Short mmCIF file of C-alpha atoms in Angstrom, two decimals:
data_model
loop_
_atom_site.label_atom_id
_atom_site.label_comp_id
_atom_site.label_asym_id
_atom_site.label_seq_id
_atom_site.Cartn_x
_atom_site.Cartn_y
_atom_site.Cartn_z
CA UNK A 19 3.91 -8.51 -24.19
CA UNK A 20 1.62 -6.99 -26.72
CA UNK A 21 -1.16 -6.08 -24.52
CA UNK A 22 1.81 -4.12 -21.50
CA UNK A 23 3.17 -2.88 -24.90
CA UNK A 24 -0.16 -1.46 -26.10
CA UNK A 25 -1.39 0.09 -22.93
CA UNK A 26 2.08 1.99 -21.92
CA UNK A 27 1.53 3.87 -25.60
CA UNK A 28 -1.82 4.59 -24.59
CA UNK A 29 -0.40 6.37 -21.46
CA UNK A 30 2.70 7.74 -23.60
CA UNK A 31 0.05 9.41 -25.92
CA UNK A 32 1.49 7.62 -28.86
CA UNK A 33 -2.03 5.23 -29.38
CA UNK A 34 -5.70 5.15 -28.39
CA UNK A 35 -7.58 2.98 -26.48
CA UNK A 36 -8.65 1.52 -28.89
CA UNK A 37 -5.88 0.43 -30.15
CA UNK A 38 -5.35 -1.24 -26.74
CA UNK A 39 -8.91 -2.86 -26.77
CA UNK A 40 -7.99 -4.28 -30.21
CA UNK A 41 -4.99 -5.91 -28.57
CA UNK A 42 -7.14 -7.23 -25.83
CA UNK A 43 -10.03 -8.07 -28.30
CA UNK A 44 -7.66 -10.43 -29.92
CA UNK A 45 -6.35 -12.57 -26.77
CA UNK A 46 -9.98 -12.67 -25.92
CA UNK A 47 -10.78 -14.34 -29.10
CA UNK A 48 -7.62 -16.89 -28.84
CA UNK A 49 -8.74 -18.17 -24.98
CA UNK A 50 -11.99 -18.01 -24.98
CA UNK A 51 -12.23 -15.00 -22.49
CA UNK A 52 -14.23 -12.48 -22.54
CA UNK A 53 -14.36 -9.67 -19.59
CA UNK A 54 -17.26 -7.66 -19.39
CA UNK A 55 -18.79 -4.69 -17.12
CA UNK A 56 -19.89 -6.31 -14.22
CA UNK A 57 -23.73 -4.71 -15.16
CA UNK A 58 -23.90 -7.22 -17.57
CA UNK A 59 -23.72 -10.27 -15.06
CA UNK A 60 -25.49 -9.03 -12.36
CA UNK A 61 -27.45 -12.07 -12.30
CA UNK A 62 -24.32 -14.65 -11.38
CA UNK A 63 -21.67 -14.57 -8.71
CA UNK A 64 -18.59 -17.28 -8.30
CA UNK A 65 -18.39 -19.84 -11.46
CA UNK A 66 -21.31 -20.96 -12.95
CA UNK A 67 -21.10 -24.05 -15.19
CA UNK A 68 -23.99 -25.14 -17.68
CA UNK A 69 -26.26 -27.75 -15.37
CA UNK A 70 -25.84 -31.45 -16.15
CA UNK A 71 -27.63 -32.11 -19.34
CA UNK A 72 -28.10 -28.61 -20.29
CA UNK A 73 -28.14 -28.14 -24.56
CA UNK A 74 -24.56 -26.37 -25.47
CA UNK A 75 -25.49 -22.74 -26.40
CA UNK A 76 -23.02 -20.03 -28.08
CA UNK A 77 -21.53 -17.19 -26.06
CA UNK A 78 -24.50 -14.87 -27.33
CA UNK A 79 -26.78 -17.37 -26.33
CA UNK A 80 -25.15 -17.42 -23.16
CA UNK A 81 -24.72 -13.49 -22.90
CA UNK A 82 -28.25 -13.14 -23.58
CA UNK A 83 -28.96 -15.37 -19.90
CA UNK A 84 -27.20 -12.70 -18.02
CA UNK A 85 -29.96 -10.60 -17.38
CA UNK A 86 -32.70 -12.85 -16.84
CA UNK A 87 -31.77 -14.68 -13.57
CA UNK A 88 -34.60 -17.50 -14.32
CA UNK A 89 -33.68 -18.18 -17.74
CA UNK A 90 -29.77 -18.27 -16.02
CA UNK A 91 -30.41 -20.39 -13.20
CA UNK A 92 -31.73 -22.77 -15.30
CA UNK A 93 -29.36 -23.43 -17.78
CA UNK A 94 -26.01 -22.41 -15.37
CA UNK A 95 -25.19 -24.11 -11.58
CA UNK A 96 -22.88 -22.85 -9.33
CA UNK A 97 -19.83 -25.26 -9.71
CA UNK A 98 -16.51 -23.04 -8.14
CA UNK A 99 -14.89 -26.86 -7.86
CA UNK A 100 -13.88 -26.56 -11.31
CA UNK A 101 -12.12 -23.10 -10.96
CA UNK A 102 -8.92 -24.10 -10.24
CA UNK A 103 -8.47 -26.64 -13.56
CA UNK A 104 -10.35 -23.72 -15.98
CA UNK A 105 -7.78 -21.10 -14.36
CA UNK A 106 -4.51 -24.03 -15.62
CA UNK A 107 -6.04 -24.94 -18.98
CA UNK A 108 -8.00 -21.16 -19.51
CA UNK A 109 -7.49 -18.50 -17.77
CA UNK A 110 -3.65 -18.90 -16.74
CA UNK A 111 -2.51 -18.40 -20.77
CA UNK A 112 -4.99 -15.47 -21.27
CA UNK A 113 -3.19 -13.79 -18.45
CA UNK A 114 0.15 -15.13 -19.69
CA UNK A 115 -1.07 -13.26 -23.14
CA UNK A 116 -2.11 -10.24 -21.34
CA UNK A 117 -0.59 -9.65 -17.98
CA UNK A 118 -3.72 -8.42 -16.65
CA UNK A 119 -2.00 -7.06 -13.84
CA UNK A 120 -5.69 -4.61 -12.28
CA UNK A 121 -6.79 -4.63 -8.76
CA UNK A 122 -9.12 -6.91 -7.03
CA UNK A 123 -11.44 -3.55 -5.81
CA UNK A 124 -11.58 -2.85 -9.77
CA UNK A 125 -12.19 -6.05 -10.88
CA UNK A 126 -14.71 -7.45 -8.76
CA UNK A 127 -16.74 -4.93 -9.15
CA UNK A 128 -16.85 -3.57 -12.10
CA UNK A 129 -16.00 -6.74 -14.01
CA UNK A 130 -17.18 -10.30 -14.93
CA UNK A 131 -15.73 -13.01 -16.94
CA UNK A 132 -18.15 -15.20 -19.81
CA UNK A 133 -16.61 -17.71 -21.79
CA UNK A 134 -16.43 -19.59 -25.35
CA UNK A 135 -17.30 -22.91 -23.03
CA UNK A 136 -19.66 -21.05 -21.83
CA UNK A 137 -18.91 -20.54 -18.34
CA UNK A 138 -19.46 -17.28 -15.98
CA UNK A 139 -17.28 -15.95 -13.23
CA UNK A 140 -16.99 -13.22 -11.43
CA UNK A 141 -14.77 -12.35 -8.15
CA UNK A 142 -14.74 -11.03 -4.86
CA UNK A 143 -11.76 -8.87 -4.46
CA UNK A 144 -9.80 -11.85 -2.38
CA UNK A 145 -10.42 -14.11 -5.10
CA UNK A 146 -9.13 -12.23 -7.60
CA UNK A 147 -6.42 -11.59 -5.76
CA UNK A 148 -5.95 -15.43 -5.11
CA UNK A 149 -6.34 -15.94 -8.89
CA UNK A 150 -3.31 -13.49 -9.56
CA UNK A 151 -1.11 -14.48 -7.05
CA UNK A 152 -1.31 -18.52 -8.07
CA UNK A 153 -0.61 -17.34 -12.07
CA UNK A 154 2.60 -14.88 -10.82
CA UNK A 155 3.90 -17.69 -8.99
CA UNK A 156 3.15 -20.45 -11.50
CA UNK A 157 5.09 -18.04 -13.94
CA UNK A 158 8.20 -17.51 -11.12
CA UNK A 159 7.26 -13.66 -11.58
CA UNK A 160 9.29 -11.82 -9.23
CA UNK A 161 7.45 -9.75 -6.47
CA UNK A 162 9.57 -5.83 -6.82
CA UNK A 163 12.68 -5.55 -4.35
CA UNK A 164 10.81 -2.49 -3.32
CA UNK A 165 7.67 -4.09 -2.80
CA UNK A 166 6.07 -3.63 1.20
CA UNK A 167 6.71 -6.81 2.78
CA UNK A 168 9.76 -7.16 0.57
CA UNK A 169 11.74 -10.01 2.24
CA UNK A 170 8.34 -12.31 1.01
CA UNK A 171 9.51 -13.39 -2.23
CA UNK A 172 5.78 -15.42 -3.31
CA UNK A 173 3.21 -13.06 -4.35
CA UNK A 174 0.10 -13.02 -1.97
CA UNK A 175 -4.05 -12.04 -2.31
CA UNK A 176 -3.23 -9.22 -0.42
CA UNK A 177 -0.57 -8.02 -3.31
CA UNK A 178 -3.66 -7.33 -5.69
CA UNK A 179 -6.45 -6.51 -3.04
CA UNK A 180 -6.93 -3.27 -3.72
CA UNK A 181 -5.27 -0.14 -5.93
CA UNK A 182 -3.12 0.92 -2.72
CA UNK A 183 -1.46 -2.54 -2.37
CA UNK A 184 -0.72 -2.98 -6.37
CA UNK A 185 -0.09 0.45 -7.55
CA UNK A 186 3.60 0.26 -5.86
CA UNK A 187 4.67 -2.73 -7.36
CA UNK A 188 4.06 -1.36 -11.16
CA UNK A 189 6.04 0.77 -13.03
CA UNK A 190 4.14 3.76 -14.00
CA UNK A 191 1.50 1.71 -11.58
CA UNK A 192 -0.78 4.65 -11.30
CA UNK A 193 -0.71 5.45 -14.92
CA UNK A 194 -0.98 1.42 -15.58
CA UNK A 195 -4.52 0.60 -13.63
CA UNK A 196 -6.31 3.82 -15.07
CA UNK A 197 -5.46 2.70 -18.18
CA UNK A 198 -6.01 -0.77 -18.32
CA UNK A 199 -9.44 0.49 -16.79
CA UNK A 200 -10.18 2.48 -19.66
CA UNK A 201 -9.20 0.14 -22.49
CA UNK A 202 -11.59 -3.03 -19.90
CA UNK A 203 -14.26 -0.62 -19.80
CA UNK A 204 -14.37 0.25 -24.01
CA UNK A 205 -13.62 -3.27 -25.02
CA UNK A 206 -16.99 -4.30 -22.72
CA UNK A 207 -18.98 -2.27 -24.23
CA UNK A 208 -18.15 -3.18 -27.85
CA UNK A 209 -17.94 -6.40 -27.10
CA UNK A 210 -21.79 -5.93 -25.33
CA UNK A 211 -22.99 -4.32 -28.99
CA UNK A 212 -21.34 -7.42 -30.59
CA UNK A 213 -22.92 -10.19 -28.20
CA UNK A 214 -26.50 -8.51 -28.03
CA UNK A 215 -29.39 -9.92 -29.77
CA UNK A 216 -30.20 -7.86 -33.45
CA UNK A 217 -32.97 -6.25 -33.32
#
């Protein structure tokens, strides 16, 4: 996996973060995903759609809604309904790319997710969880043998609630999620200077 390859020589001193963001940047561009710091969609929570009849606007377009909540409500409803079908045909490759393996508490809230469609999500830290669990056991990922609750072979929410319940189950786990929090937090905020309006 590029992106596991690229963040472990981040940690090994042998590349930058920015080398991992670059790695990142470029399954972002190939799905249609694109994670930014939760700041920057304050104005959304759950998955927001573009309302029925709504004129198709570009990501920037749709970047530049996320901090004006009336220009956002109008354009975007709240449609979670579709989540599970954008997670098969969207999300479930990105992370199949990327093995995006970061804790709900992380995640939900310092991350958001806008994409090419467009379409903005963010998550609680069960949901992310949920969203996790359902790709590992789409992929037949095996949970660690040293895992707590080992003798449960399908991975659960709980597995990615939080940095205490994930960090065990990753090699170099510790090393792993302040990493990959390093390399989500630069890649945001280039990709925030690429998607804001010129002025």
């Amino acid at each position: 996996m590029p992106f596991v390859e690229a963040v472990t020589k981040v940690f090994e001193g042998r590349a930058s973060i920015e080398d991992a963001a670059n790695v990142l940047r470029e399954a972002e561009r190939r799905h249609g995903v694109y994670i930014l710091a939760v700041g920057q969609c304050g104005v959304f929570d759950w998955m927001h759609v573009p309302r029925s009849g709504a004129p198709t606007i570009t990501l920037q377009q749709a970047f530049g809604l996320l901090n004006n909540a009336e220009a956002f409500d109008a354009h975007f409803e709240l449609n979670d309904t579709r989540e599970g079908e954008w997670c098969e045909r969207v999300f479930f490759p990105f992370l199949d790319d990327t093995w995006l393996f970061v804790d709900g508490g992380f995640f939900s809230t310092f991350c958001g997710i806008l994409t090419s469609e467009p379409v903005a999500i963010t998550h609680s830290y069960r949901s992310w969880g949920h969203t996790l669990a359902d790709w590992a056991n789409s992929r037949n990922i095996p949970r660690p043998s040293g895992a707590r609750d080992a003798e449960r072979l399908q991975w659960e929410y709980i597995d990615f609630y939080m940095t205490d319940y994930l960090e065990p189950l990753l090699e170099d786990g510790t090393r792993w999620l302040s990493t990959v929090c390093e390399v989500l937090s630069f890649n945001s905020k280039r990709l925030e200077a690429e998607l804001s309006p010129r002025r």
